[in-house]
mmCIF file of C-alpha atoms and ligand atoms in Angstrom:
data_model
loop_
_atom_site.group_PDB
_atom_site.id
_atom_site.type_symbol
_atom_site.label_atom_id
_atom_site.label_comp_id
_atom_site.label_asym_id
_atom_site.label_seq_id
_atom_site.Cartn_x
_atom_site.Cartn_y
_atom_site.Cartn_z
ATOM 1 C CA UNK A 24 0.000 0.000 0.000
ATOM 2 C CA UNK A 25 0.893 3.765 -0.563
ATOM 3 C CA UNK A 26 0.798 5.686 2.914
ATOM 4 C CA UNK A 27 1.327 10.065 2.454
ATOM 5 C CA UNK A 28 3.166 10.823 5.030
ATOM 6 C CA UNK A 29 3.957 14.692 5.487
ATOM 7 C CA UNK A 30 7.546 15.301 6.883
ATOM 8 C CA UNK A 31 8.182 18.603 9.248
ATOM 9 C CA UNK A 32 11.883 18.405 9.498
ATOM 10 C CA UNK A 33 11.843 21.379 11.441
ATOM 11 C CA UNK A 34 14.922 23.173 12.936
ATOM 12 C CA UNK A 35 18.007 22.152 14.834
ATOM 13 C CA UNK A 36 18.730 18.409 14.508
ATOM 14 C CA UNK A 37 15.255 18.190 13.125
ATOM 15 C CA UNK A 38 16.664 17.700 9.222
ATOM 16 C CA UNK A 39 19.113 15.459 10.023
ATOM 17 C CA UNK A 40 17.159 12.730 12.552
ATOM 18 C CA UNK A 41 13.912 13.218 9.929
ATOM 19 C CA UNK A 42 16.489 12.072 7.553
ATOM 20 C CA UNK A 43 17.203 8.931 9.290
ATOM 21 C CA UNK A 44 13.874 7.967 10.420
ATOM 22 C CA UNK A 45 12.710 8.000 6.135
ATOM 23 C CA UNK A 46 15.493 5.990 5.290
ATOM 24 C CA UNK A 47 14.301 3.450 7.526
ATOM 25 C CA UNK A 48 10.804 3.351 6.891
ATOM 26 C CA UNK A 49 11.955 3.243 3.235
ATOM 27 C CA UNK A 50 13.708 0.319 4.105
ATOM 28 C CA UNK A 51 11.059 -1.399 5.505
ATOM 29 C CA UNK A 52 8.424 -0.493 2.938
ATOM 30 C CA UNK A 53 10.969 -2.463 0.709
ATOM 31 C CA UNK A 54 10.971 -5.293 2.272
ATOM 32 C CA UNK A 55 7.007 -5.982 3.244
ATOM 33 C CA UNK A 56 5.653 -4.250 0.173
ATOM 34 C CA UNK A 57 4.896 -0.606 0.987
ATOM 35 C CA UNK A 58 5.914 3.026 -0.081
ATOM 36 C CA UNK A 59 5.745 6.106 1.884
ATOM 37 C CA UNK A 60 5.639 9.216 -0.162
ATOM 38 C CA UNK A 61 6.495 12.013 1.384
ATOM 39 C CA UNK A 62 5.711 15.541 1.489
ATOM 40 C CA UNK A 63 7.805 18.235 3.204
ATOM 41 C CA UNK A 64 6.304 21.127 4.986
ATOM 42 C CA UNK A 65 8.152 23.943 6.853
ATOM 43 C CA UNK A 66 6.880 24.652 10.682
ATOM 44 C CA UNK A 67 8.692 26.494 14.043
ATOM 45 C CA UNK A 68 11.599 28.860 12.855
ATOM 46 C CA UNK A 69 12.011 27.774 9.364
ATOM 47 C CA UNK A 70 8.284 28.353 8.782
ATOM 48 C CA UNK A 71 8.931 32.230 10.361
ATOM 49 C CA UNK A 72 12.084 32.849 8.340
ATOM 50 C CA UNK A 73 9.771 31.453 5.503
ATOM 51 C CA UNK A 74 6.502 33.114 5.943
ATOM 52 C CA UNK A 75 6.991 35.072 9.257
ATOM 53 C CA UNK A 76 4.526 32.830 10.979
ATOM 54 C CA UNK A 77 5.331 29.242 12.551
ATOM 55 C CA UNK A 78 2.544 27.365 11.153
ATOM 56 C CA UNK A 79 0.712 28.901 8.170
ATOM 57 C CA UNK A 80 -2.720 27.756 7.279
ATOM 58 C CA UNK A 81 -1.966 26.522 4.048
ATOM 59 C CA UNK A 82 0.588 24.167 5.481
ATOM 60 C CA UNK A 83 -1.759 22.759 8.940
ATOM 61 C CA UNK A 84 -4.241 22.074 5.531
ATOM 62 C CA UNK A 85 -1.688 20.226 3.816
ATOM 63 C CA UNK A 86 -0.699 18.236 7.001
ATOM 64 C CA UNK A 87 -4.624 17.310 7.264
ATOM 65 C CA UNK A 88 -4.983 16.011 3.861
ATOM 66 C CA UNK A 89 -1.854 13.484 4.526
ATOM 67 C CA UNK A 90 -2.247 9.704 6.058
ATOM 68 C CA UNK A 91 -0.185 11.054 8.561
ATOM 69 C CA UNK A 92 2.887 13.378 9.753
ATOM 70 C CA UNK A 93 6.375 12.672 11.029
ATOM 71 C CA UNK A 94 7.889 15.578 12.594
ATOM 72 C CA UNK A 95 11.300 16.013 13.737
ATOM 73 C CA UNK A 96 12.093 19.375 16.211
ATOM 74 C CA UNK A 97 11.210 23.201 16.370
ATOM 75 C CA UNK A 98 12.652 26.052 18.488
ATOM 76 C CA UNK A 99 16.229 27.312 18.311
ATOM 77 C CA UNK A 100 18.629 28.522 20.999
ATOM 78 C CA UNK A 101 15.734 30.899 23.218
ATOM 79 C CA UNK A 102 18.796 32.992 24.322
ATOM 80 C CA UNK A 103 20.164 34.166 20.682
ATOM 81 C CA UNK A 104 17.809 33.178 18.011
ATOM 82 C CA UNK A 105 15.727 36.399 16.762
ATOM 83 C CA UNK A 106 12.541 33.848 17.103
ATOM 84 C CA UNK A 107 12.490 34.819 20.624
ATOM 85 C CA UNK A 108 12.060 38.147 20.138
ATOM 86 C CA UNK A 109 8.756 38.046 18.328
ATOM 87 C CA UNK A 110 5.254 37.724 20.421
ATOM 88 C CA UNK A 111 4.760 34.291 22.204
ATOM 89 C CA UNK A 112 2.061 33.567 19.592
ATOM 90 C CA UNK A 113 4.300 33.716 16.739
ATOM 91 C CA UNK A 114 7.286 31.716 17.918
ATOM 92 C CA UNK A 115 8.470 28.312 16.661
ATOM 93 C CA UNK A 116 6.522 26.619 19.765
ATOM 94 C CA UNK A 117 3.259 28.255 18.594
ATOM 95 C CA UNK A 118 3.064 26.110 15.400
ATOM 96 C CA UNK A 119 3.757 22.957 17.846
ATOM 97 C CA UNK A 120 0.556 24.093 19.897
ATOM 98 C CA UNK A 121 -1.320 25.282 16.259
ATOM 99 C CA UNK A 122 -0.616 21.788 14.794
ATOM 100 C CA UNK A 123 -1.527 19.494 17.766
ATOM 101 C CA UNK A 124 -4.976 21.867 18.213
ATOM 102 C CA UNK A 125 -5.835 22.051 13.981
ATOM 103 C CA UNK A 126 -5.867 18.395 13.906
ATOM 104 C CA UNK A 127 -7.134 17.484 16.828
ATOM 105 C CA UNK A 128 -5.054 15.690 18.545
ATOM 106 C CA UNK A 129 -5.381 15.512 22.215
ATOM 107 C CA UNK A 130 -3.563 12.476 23.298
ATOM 108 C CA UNK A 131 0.040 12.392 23.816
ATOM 109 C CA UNK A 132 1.711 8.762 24.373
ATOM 110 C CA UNK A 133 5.462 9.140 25.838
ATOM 111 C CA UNK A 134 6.430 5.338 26.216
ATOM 112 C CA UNK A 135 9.135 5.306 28.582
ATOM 113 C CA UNK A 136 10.906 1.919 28.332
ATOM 114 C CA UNK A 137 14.604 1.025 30.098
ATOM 115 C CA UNK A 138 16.361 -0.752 27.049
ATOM 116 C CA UNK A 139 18.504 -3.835 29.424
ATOM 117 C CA UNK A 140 21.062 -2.889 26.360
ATOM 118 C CA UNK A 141 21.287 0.815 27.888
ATOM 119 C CA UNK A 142 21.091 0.258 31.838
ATOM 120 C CA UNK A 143 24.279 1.318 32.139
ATOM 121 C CA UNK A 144 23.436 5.021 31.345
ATOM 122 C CA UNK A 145 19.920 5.093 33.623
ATOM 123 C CA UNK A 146 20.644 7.622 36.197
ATOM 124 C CA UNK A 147 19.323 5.379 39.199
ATOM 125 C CA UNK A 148 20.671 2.772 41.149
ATOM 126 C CA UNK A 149 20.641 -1.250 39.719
ATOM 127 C CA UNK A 150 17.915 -2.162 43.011
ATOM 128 C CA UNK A 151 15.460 0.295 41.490
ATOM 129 C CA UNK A 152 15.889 -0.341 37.973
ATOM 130 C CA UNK A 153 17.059 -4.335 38.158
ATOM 131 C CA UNK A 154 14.417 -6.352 35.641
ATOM 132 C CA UNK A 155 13.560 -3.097 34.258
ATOM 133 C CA UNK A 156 10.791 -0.852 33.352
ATOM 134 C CA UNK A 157 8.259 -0.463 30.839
ATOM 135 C CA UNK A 158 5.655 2.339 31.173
ATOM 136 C CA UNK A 159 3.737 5.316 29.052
ATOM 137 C CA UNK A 160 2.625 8.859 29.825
ATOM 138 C CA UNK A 161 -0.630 9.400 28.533
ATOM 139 C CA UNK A 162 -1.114 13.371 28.003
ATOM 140 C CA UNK A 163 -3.628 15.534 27.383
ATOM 141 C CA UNK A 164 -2.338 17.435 24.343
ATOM 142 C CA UNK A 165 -5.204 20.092 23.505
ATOM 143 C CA UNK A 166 -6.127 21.419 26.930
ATOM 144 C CA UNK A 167 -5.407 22.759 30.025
ATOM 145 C CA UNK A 168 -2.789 25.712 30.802
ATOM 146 C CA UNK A 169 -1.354 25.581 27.344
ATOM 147 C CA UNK A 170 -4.290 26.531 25.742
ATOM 148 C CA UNK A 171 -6.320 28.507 28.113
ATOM 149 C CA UNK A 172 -6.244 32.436 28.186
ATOM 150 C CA UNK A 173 -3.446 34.225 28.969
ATOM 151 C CA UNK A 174 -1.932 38.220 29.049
ATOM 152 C CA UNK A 175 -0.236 40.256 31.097
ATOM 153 C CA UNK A 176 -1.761 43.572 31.953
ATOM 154 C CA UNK A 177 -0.567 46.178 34.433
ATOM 155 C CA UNK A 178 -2.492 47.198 37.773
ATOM 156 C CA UNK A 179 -2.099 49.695 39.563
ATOM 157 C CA UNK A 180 1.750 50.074 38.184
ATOM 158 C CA UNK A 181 2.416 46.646 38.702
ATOM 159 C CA UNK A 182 2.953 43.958 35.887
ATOM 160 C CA UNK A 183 0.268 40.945 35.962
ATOM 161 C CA UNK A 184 0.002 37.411 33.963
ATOM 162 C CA UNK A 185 -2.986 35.520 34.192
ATOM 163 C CA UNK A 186 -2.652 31.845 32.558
ATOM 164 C CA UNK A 187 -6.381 29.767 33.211
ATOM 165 C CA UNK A 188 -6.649 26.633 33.411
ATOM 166 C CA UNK A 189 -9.529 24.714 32.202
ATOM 167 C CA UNK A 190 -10.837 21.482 31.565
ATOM 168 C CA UNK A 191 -13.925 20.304 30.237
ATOM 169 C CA UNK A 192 -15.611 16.685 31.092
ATOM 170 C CA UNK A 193 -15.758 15.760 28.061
ATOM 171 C CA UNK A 194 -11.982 16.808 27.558
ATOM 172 C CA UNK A 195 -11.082 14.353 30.429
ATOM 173 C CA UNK A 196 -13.244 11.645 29.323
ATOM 174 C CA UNK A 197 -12.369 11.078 25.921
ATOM 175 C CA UNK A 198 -8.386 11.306 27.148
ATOM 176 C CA UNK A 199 -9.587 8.937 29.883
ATOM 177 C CA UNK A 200 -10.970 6.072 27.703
ATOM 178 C CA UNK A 201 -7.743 6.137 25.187
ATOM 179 C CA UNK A 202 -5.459 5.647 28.758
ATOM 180 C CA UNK A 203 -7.513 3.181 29.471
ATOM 181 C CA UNK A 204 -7.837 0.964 26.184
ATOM 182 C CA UNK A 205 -4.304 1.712 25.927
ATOM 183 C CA UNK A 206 -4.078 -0.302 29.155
ATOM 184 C CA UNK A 207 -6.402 -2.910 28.365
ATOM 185 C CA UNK A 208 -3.363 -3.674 25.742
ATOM 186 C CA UNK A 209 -0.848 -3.674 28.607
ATOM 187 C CA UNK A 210 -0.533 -4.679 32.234
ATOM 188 C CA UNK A 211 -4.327 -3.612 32.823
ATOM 189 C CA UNK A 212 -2.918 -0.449 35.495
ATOM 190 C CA UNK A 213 -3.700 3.119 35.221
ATOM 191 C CA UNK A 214 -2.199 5.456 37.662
ATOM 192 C CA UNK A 215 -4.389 9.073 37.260
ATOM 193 C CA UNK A 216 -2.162 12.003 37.816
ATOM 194 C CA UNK A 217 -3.291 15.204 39.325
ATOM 195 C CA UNK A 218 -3.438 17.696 42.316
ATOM 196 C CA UNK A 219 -6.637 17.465 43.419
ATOM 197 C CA UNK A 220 -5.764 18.416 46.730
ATOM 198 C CA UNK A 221 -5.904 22.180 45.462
ATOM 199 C CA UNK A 222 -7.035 22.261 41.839
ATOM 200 C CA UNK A 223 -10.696 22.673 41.332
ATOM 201 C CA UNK A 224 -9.610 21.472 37.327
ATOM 202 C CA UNK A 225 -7.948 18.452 39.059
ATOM 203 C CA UNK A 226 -11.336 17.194 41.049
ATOM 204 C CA UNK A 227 -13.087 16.878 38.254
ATOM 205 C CA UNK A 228 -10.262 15.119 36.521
ATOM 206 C CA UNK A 229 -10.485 12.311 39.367
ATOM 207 C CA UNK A 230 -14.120 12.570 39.121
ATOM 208 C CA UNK A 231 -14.315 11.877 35.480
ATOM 209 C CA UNK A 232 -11.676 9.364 35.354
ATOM 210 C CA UNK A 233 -13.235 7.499 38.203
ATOM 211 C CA UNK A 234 -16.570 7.016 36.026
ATOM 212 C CA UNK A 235 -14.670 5.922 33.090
ATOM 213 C CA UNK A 236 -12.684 3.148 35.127
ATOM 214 C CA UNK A 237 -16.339 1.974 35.537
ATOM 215 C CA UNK A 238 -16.618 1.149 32.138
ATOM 216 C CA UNK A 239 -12.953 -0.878 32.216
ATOM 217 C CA UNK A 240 -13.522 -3.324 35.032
ATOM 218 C CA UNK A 241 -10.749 -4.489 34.175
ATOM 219 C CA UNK A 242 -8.361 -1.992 34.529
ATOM 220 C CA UNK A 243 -6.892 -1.213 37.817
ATOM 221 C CA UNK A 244 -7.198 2.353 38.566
ATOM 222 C CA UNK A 245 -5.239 4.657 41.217
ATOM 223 C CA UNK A 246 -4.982 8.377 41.784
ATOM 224 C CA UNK A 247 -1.730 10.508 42.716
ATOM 225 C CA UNK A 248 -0.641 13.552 43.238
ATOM 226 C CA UNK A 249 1.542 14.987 40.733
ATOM 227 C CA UNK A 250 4.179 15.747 43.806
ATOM 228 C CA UNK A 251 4.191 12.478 44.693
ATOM 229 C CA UNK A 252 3.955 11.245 40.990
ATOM 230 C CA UNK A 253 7.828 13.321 40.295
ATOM 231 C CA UNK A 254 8.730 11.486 43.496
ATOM 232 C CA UNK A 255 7.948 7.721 42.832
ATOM 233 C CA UNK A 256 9.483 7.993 39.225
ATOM 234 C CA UNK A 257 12.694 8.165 40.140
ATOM 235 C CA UNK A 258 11.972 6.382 43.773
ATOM 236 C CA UNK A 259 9.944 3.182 41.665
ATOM 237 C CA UNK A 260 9.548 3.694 38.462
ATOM 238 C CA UNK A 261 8.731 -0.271 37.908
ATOM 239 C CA UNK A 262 5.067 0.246 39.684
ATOM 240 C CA UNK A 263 3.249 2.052 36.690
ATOM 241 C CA UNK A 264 1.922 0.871 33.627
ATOM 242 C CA UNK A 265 0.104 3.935 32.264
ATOM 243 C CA UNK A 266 0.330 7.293 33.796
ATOM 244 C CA UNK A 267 -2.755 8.960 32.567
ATOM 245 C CA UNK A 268 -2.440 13.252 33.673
ATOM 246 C CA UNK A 269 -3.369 16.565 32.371
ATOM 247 C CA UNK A 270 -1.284 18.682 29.483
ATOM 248 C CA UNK A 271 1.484 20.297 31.803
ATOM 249 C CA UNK A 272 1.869 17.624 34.428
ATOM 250 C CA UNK A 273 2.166 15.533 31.725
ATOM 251 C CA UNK A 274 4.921 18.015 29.880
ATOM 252 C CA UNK A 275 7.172 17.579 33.380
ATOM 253 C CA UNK A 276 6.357 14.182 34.109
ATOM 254 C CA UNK A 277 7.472 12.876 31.196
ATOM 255 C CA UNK A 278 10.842 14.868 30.766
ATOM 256 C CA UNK A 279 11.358 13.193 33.982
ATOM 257 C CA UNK A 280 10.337 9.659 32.669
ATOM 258 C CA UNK A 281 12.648 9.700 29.940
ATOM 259 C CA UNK A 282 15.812 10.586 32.068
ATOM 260 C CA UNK A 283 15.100 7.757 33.916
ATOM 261 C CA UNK A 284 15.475 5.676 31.060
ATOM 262 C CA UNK A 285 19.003 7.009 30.296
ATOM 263 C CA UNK A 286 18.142 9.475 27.650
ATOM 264 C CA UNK A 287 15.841 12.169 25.952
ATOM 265 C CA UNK A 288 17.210 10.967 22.964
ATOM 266 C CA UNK A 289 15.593 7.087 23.225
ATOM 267 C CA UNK A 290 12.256 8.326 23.776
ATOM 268 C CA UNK A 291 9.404 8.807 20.851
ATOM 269 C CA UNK A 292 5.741 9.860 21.269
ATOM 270 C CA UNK A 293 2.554 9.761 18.913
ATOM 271 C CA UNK A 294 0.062 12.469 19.432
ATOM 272 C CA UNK A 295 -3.451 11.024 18.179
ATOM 273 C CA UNK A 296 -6.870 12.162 17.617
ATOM 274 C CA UNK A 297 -10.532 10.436 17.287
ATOM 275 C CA UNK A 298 -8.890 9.498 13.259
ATOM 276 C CA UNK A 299 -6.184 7.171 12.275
ATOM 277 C CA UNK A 300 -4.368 10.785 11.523
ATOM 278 C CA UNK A 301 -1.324 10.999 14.089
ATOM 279 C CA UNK A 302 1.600 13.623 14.832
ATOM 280 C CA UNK A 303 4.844 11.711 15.905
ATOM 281 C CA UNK A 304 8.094 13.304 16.997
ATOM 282 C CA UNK A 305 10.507 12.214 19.145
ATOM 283 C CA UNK A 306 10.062 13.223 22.805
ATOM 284 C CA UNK A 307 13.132 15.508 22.837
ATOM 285 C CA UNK A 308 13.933 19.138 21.571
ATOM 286 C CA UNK A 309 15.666 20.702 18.649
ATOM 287 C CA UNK A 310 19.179 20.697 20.663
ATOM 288 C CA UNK A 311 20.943 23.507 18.428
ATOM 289 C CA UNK A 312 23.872 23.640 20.222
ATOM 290 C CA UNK A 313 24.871 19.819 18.220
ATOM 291 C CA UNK A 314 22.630 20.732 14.818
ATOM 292 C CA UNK A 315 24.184 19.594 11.807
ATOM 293 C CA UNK A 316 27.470 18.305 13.465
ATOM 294 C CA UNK A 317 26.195 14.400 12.757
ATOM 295 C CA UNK A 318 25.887 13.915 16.577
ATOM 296 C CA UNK A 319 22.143 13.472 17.485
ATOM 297 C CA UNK A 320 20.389 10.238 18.361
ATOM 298 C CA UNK A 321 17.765 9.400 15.302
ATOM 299 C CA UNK A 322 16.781 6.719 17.751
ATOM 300 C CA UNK A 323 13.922 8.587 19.289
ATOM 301 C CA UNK A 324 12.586 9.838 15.775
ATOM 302 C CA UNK A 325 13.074 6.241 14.540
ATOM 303 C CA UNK A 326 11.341 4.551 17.015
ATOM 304 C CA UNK A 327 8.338 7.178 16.578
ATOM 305 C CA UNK A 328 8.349 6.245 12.975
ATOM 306 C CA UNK A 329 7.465 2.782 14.296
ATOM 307 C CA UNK A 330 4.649 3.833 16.196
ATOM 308 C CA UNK A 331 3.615 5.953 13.240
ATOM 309 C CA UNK A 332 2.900 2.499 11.267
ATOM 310 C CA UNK A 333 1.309 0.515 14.487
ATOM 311 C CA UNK A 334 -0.983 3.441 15.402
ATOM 312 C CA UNK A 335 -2.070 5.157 12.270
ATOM 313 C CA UNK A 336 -1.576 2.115 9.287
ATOM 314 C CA UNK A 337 -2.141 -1.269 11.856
ATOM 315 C CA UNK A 338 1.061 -1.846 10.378
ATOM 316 C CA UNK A 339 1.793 -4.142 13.799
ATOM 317 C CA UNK A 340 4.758 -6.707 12.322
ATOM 318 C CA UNK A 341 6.537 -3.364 10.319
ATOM 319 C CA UNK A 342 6.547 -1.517 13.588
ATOM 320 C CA UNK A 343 8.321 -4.885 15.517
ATOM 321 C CA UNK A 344 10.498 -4.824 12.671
ATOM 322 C CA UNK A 345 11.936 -1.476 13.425
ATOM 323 C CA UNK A 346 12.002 -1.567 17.038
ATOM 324 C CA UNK A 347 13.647 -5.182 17.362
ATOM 325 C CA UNK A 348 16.126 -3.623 14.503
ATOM 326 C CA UNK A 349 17.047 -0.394 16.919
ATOM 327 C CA UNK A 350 17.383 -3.450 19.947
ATOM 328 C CA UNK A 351 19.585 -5.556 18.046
ATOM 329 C CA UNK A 352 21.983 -2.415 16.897
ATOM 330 C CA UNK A 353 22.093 -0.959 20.649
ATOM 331 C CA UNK A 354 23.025 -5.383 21.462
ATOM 332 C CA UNK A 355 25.837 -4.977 18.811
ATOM 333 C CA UNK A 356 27.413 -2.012 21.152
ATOM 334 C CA UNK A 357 26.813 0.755 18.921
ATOM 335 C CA UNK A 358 25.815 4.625 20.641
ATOM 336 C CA UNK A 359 25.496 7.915 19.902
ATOM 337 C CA UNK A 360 27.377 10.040 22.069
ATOM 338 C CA UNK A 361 24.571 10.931 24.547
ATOM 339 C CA UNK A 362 24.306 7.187 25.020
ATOM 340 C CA UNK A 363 27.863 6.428 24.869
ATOM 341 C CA UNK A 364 29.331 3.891 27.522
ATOM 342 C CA UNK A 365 32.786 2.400 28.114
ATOM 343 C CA UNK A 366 33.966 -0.229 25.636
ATOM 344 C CA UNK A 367 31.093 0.881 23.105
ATOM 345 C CA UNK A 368 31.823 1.910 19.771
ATOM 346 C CA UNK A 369 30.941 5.632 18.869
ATOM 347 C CA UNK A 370 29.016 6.326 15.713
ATOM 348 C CA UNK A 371 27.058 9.706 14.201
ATOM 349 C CA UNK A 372 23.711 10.292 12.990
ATOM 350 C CA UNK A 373 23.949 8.956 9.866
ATOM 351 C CA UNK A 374 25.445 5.572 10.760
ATOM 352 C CA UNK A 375 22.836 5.098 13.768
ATOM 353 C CA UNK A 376 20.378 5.061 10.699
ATOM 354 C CA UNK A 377 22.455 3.171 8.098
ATOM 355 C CA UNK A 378 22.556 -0.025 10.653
ATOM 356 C CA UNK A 379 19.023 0.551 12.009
ATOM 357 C CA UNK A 380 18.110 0.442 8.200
ATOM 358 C CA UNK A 381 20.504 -2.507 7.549
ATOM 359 C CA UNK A 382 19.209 -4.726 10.162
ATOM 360 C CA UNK A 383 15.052 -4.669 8.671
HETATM 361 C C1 IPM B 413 6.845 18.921 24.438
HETATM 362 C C2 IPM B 413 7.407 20.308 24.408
HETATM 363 C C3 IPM B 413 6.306 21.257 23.987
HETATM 364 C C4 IPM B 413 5.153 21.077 24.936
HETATM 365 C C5 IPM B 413 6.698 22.737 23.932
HETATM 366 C C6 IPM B 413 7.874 22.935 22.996
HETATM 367 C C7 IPM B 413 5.549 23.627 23.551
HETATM 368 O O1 IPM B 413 7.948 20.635 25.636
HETATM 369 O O2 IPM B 413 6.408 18.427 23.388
HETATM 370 O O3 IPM B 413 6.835 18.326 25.508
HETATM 371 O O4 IPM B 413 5.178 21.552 26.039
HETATM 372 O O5 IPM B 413 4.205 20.378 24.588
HETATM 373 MG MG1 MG B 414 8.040 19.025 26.998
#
């Protein structure tokens, strides 16, 4: 079959780890009998050097009309890039936030996994890690902080900023019910994240969640607070099986998640919607302090093009393909330097996706 997939390279080490993740999927559409063609569209900084704006209309209709869209990283340096000068609403970020809200897609899955292969570089100790870990973030994507209304006004002589947060219930149930089919897949465990203990937006989150669980009998449901939550990652990460929370807990939460699997640069994510149309992007940033120097892990971008063909094509045995490929490469020694160990052997961008690629 013939998927149209629409490519945002983005900026920073987004070119070169988009570049990495098509020549894999290329590789595999060889070998069971697909093509992907691909159509590139400028977002983030590019897009505003481009068209002044971060995500024009034209291109959020272009994304729509595709089978789905692989996106690499957006933002620059926030401390010298010119971006940073321009309004919040028309910085490379904005078109992250335009894209996710245009096509609707309002849950976030950050799979946080400890690869045995990369123990070595997870940041706690062997009797909290030993056996492993295997967990996702569920976040809310289209909600919350991010998108509720903000300004800053002056009072009285005095600067103000006024961010709302808001939820709807049927905003928390329709996030609800993909955490939990997602964990009817799993180990049957959802942990709800929230702060209910001051957040009026929080008690209806627990609220909500607790009548979906009643449709999942199932599923074993527990609450937390989000305190607690950034406390037991690094304390036991091995208790969850899917962390279901609102947009920014779930923006912290799982930064934290993936540095307890040894590295940003490991971790993908699919953003999804009520269609089989799906954003995926690596979990990590645009890191343009190493752009274009052949040093960034494709892994993460790789490993979202994998979830790209189980989520949005049912493409099940392509996606095991590329993740048992990334395994059996990381088994053979070979790291990128943010992943780089004693006795390993050292490779760039390019060669982390030539051996991915060779090994489908
Ligand atoms: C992420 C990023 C974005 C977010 C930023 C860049 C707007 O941190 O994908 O986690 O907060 O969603
Ligand atoms: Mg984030």
């Amino acid at each position: 079959m013939n998927y149209k997939v629409a490519v945002i390279p983005g900026d920073g080490i987004g070119p070169e780890i988009v570049t990495e993740a098509k020549k894999v999927l290329d590789k595999t559409g060889e070998k069971y009998g697909h093509t992907f063609e691909y159509q590139e569209l400028l977002m983030g900084g590019c897009s505003i050097d481009a068209y002044g704006e971060p995500l024009t209309d034209e291109t959020l209709e272009k994304a729509r009309a595709a089978d789905s869209v692989l996106l690499g990283a957006v933002g620059g340096d926030v401390g010298k890039s010119g971006w940073y000068k321009l309004p919040p609403d028309k910085r490379p970020e904005a078109g992250l936030l335009k894209i996710r809200k245009g096509l609707g897609l309002f849950a976030n899955i950050r799979p946080a996994v400890l690869f045995d292969e990369l123990s070595g570089a997870c940041p706690l100790k062997e009797e909290i890690t030993g056996g492993g870990f295997d967990f996702v973030v569920m976040r809310e994507l289209t909600g919350g902080l991010y998108f509720g209304e903000r300004k800053t006004i002056e009072e009285d002589g005095v600067l103000k900023a006024i961010d709302t947060l808001t939820y709807d219930e049927n905003e928390i149930r329709r996030i609800a019910r993909w955490a939990f089919d997602v964990a009817m897949k799993r180990n049957k465990k959802v942990c709800s994240v929230d702060k209910a203990n001051v957040l009026d937006s929080s008690r209806l989150w627990r609220k909500v969640v607790k009548e979906v669980s009643e449709e999942y009998p199932e599923v074993e449901l527990s609450d937390m607070l989000v305190d607690n939550c950034a406390m037991q990652l690094v304390r036991d990460p091995k208790q969850f099986d899917v962390i279901l929370t609102e947009n920014m807990f779930g923006d912290i939460l799982s930064d934290e998640a993936s540095m307890v699997t040894g590295s940003i640069g490991m971790l993908s994510s699919a953003s999804l919607g009520a269609t089989k149309l799906g954003l995926y992007e690596p979990s990590h940033g645009s890191a343009p302090d190493i752009a274009g120097q052949d040093k960034a892990n494709p892994l993460a971008t790789i490993l979202s093009a994998a979830m790209m063909l189980r989520y949005s094509f049912d493409l099940e045995k392509e996606a095991d393909a590329i993740e048992a490929a990334v395994k059996q490469v990381l088994k053979e020694g070979y790291r990128t330097i943010d992943i780089m160990d004693e006795g390993k052997t050292l490779v760039g961008t390019k060669q982390m996706g030539d051996l991915v690629a060779g090994h489908i």
